[in-house]
Coordinates of C-alpha atoms in Angstrom, one line a residue:
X228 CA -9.8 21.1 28.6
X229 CA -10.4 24.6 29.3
X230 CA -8.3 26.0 31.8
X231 CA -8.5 30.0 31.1
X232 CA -9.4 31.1 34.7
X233 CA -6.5 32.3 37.1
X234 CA -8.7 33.1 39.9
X235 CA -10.5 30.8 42.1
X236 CA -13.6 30.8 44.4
X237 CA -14.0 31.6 48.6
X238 CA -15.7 28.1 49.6
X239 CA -14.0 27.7 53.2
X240 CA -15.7 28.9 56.1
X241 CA -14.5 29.5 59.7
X242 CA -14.9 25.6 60.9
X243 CA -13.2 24.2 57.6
X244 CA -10.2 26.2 58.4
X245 CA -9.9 25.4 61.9
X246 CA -10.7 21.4 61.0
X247 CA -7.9 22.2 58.6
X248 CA -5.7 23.3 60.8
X249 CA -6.2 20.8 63.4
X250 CA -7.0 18.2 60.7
X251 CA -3.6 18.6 59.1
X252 CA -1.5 19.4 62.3
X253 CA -3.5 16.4 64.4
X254 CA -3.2 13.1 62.5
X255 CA 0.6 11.5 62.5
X256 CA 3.1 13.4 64.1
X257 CA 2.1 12.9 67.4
X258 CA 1.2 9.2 66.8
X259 CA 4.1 8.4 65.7
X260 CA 6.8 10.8 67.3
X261 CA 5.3 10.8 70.8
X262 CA 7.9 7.9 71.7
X263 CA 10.7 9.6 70.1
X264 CA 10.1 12.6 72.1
X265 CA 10.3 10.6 75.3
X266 CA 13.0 8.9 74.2
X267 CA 14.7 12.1 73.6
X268 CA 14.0 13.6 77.0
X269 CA 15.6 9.8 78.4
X270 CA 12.3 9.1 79.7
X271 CA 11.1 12.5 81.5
X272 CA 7.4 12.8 81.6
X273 CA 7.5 15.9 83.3
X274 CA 10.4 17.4 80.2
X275 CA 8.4 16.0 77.9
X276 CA 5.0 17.9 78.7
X277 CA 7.5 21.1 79.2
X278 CA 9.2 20.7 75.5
X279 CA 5.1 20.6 74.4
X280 CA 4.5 23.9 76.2
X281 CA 7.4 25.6 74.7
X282 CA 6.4 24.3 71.2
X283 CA 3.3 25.4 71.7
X284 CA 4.0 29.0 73.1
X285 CA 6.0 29.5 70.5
X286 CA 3.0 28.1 67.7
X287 CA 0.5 30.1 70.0
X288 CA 2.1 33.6 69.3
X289 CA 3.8 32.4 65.8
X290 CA -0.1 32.6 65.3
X291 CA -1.1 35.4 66.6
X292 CA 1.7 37.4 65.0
X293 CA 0.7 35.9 61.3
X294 CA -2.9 36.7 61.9
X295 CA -1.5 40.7 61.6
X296 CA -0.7 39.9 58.4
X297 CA -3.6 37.9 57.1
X298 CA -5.6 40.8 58.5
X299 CA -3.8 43.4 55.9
X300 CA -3.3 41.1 53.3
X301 CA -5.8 37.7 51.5
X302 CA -3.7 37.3 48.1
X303 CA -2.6 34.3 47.0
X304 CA 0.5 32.9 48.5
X305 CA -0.3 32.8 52.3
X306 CA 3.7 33.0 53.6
X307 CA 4.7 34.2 50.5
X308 CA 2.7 37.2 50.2
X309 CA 3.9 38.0 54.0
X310 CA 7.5 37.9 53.2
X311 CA 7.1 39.9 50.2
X312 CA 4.9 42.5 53.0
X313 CA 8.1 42.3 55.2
X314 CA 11.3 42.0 53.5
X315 CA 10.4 42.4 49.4
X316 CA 9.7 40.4 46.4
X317 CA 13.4 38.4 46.5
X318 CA 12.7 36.8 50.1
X319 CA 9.1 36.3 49.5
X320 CA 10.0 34.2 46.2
X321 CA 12.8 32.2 47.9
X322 CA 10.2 31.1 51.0
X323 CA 8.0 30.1 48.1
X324 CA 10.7 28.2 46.5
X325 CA 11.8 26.3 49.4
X326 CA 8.3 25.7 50.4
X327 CA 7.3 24.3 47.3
X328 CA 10.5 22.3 46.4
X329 CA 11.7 21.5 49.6
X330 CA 9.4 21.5 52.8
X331 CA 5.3 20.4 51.2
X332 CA 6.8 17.7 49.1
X333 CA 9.0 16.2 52.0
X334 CA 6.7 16.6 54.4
X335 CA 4.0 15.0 52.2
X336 CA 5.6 12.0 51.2
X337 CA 6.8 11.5 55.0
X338 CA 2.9 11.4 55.7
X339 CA 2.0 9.1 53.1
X340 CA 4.9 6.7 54.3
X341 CA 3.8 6.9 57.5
X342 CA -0.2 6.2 56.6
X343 CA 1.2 3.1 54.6
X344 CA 3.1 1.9 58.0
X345 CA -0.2 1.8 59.9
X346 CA -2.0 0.1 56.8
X347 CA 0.3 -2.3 56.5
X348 CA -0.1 -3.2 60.5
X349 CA -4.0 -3.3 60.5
X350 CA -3.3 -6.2 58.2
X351 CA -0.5 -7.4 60.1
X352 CA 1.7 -6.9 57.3
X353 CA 5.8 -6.0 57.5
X354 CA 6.1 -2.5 58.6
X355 CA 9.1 -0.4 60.0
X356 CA 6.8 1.6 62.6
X357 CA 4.5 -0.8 64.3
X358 CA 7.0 -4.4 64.1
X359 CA 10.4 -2.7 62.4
X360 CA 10.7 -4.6 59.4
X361 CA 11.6 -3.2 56.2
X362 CA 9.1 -4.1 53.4
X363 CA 7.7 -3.1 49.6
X364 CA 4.6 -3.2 50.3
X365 CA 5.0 0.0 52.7
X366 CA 6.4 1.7 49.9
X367 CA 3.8 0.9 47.4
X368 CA 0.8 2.0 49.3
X369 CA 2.4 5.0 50.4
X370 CA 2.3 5.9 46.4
X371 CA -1.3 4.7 46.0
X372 CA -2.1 7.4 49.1
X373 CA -0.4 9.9 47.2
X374 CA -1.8 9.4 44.1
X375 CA -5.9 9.2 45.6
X376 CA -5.3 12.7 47.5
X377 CA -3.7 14.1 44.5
X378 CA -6.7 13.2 42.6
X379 CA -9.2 14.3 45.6
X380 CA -8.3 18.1 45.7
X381 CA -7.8 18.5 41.9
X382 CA -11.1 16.7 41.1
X383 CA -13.4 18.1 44.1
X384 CA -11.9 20.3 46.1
X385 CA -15.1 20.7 47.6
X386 CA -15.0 17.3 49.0
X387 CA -11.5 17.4 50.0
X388 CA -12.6 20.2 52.3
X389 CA -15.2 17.8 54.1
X390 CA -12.9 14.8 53.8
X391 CA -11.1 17.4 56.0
X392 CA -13.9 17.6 58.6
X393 CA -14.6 14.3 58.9
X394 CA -10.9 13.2 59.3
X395 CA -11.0 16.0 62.1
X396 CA -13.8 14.7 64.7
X397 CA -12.6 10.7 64.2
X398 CA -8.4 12.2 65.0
X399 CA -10.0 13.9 67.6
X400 CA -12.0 11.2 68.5
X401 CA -9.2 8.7 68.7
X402 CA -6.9 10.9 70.6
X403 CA -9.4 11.3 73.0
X404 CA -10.1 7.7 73.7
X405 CA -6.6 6.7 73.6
X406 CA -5.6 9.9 76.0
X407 CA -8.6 9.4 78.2
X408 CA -7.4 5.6 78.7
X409 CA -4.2 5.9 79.0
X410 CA -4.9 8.3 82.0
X411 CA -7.5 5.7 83.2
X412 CA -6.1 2.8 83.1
X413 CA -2.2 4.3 83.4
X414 CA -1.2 5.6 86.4
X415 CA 0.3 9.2 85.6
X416 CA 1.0 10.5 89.2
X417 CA 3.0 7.7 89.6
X418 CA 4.8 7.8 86.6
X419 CA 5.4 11.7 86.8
X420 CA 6.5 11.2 90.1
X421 CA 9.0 8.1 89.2
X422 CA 10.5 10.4 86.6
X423 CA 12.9 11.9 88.5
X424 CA 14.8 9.2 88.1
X425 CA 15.6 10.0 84.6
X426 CA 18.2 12.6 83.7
X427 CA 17.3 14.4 80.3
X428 CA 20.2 16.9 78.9
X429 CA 20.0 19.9 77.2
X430 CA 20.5 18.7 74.0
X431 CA 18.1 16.4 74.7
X432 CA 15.7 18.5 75.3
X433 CA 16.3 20.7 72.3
X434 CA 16.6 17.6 69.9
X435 CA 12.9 16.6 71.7
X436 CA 11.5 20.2 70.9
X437 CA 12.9 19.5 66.9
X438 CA 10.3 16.4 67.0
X439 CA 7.4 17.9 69.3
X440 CA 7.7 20.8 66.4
X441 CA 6.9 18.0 63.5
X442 CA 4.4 16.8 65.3
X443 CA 2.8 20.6 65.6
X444 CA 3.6 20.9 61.8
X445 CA 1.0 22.4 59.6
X446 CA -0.6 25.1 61.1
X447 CA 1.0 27.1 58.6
X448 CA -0.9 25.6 55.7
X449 CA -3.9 28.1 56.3
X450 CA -2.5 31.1 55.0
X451 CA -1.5 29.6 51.4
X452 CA -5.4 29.1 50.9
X453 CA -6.7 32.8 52.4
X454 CA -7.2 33.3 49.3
X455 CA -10.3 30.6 49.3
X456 CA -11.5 31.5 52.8
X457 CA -14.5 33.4 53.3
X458 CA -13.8 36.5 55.0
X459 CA -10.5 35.7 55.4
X460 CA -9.7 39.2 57.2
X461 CA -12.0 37.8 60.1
X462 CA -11.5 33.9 60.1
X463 CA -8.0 33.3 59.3
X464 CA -6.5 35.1 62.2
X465 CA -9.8 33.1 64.4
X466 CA -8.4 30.3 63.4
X467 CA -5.1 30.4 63.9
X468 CA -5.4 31.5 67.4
X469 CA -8.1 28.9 68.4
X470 CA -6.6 25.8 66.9
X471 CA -2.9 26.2 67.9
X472 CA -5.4 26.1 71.8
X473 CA -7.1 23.0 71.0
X474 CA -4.2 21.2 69.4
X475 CA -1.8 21.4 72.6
X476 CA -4.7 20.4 74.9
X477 CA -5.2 17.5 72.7
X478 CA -1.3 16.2 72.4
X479 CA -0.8 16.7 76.5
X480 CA -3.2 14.4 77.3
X481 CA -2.3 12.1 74.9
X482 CA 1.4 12.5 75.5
X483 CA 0.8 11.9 79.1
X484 CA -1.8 9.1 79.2
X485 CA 0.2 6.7 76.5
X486 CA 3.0 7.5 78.0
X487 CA 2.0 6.6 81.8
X488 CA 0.3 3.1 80.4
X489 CA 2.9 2.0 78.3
X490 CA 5.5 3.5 80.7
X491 CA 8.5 5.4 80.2
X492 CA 11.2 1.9 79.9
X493 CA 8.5 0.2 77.6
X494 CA 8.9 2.7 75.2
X495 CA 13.0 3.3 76.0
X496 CA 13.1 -0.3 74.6
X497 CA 12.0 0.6 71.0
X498 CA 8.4 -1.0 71.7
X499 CA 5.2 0.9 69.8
X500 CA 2.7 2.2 72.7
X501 CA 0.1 2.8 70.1
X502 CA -0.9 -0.6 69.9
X503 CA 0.2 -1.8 73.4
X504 CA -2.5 0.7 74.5
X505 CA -5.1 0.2 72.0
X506 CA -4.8 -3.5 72.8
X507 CA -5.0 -3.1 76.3
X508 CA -8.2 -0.9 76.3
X509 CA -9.9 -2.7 73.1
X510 CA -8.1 -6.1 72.5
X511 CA -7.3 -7.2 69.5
X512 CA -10.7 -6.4 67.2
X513 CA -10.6 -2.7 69.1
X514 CA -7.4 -2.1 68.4
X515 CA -7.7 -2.7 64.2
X516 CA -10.4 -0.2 65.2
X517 CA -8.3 2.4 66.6
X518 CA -5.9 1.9 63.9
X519 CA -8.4 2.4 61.1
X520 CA -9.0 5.6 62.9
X521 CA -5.7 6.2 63.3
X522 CA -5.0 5.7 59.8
X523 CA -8.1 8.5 58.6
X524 CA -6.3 10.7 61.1
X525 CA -3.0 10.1 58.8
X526 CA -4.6 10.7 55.6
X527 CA -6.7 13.8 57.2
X528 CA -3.3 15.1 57.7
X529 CA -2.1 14.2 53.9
X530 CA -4.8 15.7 52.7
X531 CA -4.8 19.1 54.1
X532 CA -0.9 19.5 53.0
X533 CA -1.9 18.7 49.6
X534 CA -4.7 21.0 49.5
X535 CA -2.3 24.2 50.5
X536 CA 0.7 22.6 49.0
X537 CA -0.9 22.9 44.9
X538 CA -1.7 26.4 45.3
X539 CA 1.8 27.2 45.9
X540 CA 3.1 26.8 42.6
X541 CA 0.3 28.3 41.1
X542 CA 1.0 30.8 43.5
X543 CA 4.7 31.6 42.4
X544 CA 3.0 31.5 38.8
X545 CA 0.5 34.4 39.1
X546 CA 3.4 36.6 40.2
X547 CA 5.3 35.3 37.1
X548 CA 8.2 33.7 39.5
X549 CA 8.2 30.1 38.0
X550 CA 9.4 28.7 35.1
X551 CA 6.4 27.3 32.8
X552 CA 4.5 30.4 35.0
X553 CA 1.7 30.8 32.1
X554 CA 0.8 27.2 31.9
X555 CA 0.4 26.9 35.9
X556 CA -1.0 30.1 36.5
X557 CA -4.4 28.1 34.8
X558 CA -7.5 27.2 37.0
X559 CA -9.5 24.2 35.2
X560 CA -12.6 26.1 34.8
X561 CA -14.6 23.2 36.0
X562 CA -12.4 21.8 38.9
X563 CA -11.7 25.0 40.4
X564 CA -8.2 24.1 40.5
X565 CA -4.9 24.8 39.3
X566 CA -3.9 21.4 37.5
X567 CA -0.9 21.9 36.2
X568 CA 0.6 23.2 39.0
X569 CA -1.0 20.1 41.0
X570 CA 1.3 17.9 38.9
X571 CA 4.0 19.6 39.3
X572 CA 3.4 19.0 43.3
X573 CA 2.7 15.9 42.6
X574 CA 6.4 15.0 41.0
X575 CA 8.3 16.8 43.2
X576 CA 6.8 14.6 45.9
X577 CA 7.5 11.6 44.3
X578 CA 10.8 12.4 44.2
X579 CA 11.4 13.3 48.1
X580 CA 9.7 9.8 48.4
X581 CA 12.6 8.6 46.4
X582 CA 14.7 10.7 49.1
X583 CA 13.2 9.1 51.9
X584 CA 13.7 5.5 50.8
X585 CA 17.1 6.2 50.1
X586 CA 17.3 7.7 53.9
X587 CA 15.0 4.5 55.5
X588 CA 15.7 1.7 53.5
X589 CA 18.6 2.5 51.3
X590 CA 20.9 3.1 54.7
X591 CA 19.3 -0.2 56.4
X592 CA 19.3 -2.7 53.4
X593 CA 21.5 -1.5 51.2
X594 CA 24.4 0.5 52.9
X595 CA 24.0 3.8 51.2
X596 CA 25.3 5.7 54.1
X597 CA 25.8 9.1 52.5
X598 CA 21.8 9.0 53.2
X599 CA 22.3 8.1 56.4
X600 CA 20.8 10.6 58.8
X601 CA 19.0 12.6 56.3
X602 CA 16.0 13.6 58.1
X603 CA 13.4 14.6 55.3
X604 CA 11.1 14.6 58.0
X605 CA 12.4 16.7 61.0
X606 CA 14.9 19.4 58.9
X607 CA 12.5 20.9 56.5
X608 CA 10.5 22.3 59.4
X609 CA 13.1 23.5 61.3
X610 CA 14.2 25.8 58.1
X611 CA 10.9 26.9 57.6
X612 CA 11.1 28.4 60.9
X613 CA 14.4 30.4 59.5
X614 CA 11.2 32.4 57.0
X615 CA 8.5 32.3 60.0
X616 CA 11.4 34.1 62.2
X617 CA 11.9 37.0 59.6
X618 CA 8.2 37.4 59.2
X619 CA 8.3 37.8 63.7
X620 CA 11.3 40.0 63.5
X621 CA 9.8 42.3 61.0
X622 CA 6.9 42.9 63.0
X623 CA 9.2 43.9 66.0
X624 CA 11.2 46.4 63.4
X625 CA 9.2 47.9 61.5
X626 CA 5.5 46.5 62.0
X627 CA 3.1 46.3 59.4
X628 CA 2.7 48.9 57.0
X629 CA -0.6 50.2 57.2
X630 CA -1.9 48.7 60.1
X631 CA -2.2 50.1 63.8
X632 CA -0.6 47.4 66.6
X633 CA -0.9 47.8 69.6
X634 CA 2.4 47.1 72.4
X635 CA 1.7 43.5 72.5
X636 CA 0.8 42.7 68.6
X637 CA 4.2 44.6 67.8
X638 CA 6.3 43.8 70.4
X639 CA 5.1 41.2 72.9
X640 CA 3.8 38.6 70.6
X641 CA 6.5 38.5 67.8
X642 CA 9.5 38.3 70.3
X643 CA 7.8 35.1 72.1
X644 CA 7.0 33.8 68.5
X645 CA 10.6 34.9 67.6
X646 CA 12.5 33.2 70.9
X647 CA 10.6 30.0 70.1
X648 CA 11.9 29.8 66.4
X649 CA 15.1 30.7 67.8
X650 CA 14.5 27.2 69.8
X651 CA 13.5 25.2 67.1
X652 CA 16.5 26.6 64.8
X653 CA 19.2 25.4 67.4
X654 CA 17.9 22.4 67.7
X655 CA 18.3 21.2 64.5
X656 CA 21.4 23.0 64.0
X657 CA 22.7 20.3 66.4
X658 CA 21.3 17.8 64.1
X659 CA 24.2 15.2 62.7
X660 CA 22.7 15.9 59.1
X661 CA 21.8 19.5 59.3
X662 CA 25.2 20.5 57.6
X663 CA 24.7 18.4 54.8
X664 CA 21.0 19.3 54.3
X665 CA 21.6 23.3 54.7
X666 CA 24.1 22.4 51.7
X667 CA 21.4 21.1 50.0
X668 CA 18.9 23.3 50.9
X669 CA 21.6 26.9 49.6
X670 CA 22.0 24.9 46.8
X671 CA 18.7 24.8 45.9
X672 CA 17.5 27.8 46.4
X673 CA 20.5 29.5 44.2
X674 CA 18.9 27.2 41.5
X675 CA 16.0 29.0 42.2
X676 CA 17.5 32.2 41.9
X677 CA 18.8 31.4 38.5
X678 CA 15.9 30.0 36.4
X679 CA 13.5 32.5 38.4
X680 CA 12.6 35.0 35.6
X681 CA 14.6 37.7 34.9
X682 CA 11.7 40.3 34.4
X683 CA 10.4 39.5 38.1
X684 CA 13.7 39.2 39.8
X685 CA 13.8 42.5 41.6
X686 CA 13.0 43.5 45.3

């Protein structure tokens, strides 16, 4: 097969890139984290809704600040390109080296897992999520999901992109019934009201925002395809403004109808309030329903990750950063996409699958409890924030060579942006595990250092 071309095509318009962003942000994390975040606040409604409005400040601005960037700059890489704008070629390759061997193929293989849980309880098979049991089958599927959005975006990228829109309207869809009947049928001025008889601490609260930041997760993905957007000067800062709006809109009122139906010692207990309330609004056909729907919102979010997390190994290859750099560097001619560097991906999420076992069912079954803690999940965002806080603070020092910002792009903007990475980075500093993963993770990324080419390795 031919796969000569190293430059690809601008197919995504302004709504693709806002369904992607909300498509891949919306979709799982706030499914299945909204009852760890109340169970982090120790039942707070009220703390709750104020750890989302912090996140989302902080997402809000983190946004607006990026889109200065995007507006000076549409090459391939997204971050990458921005750190090597800000700080030089040597930080801009190791965010792209974390990125693409630590935080896309963690996160994505989390995703999948978590699509298989909610497969595996439409059928009312063993899941860990919905019943808590430990099964195969969970495992399995979670592969199969990797394997058929792999294929989507390297065979028809195209059709990923309106996989993307569709999965978009039926999240938004099922949010919206969920959060509308929850509110309905729940009762949330009581159950604001009675939570002032729970006491959340400050570590609480920080450990909440750590999860409400996972759940926001993904709005980052946009820049790594500006290269692919149509007038990405104009729509990619659009977008990350306006979707980072609808987003928090969407996950208050979810957050606060689920959580006022189900109520706040319902979920304390360790009980799902997913299906409690799609029972209670639908019964038991309407909530396989609102699963399936659930599920498409999953796999909306998988498959947005994937499509921005191939391009950043081929991304690292065009600059010649990569090992093997001339083999991914190639765009299938056909396909539109860079294959080889989509099975590269591809591996390296199998493997934080195998990471994530060992952390979920290797602790629980079989005692491996040097895995024990590991959140694959929750710590790769919170060092990505570590890159997104340099890219603020650079703004704030120096701004952006060749652009004219006014007070609040330069100064206002960034230093919110900034104080809520500072947030997010605290939090999981606090983390039991974050030692042993920020070993891992400096580890890493000195491997990186050393295989990186030698002609390229220069700031």
């Amino acid at each position: 097969m031919n796969m000569e071309q190293t430059t690809q095509k601008r197919k995504f318009g302004l709504l693709t890139t806002v369904a992607m962003i909300v498509g891949i942000v919306v979709g799982s994390g706030i499914f299945f984290k909204s009852p760890q975040i109340l169970k982090q606040v120790n039942g707070n409604i009220p703390v709750g809704i104020a750890v989302f409005g912090v996140a989302a400040i902080g997402i809000i601005f983190g946004g607006l600040t990026i889109s200065q960037y995007a507006q000076k700059e549409d090459h391939v890489g997204g971050v990458i390109t921005y750190c090597e704008m800000a700080w030089g070629k040597t930080i801009g390759y190791i965010t792209g080296w974390f990125q693409c061997v630590f935080y896309y193929p963690a996160i994505c293989s989390v995703i999948a897992w978590v699509a298989a849980n909610y497969t595996c309880a439409l059928f009312g098979w063993p899941n860990l999520l919905i019943n808590g049991q430990h099964s195969w089958h969970v495992w399995g599927l979670a592969v199969l999901y990797l394997i058929g959005s792999y294929l989507l975006n390297c065979l028809s990228t195209i059709n990923a992109g309106r996989f993307q829109n569709i999965a978009m309207f039926m999240k938004l869809g099922a949010l919206i019934v969920l959060a509308g009947g929850g509110i309905i049928f729940g009762d949330p001025a009581e159950a604001i009201t009675h939570s002032g008889s729970y006491v959340t601490s400050g570590s609480g609260f920080l450990s909440a925002l750590v999860v409400v930041i996972f759940a926001f997760d993904g709005w980052m993905v946009a820049p790594s395809i500006a290269h692919e957007i149509k007038n990405p000067k104009r729509n990619l800062p659009l977008a990350l403004m306006a979707a980072p709006l609808i987003i928090t809109g969407f996950y208050l009122a979810y957050f606060i109808g689920i959580s006022s139906m189900a109520g706040a010692d319902f979920i304390l207990a360790g009980h799902d309030p997913l299906q409690l309330a799609a029972t209670t609004l639908f019964g038991v056909m309407g909530m396989k329903a609102v699963m399936f729907f659930v599920i498409i919102s999953v796999l909306g979010t998988l498959n947005g990750l994937v499509l921005g997390y191939i391009r950043l190994p081929y991304a690292l290859a065009l600059r010649k950063e990569i090992v093997f750099y001339p083999t991914l560097a190639k765009v299938h001619h056909k396909f539109d996409t860079p294959l080889y560097a989509a099975a590269a991906a591809f591996l390296l999420t199998l493997l934080w699958m195998l990471l994530h076992w060992l952390s979920v069912d290797g602790t629980a079954l079989f005692h491996l409890t040097l895995f024990r803690g590991l959140e694959v999940d929750n710590l790769p965002i919170v060092l990505t924030y570590v890159f997104n806080g340099l890219l603020y603070l650079a703004v704030i020092i120096k701004g952006i060579d060749g652009r004219r910002l006014n007070w609040r792009q330069r100064y206002l903007y960034p230093t919110l942006a900034l104080a809520g990475a500072l947030l997010v980075m605290y939090g999981g500093i606090i983390q039991p595990k974050f030692n042993v993963y920020l070993i891992i993770c400096l580890i890493g990324i000195a491997a990186g250092l050393l295989i990186r080419p030698k002609s390229t390795s220069t700031s």
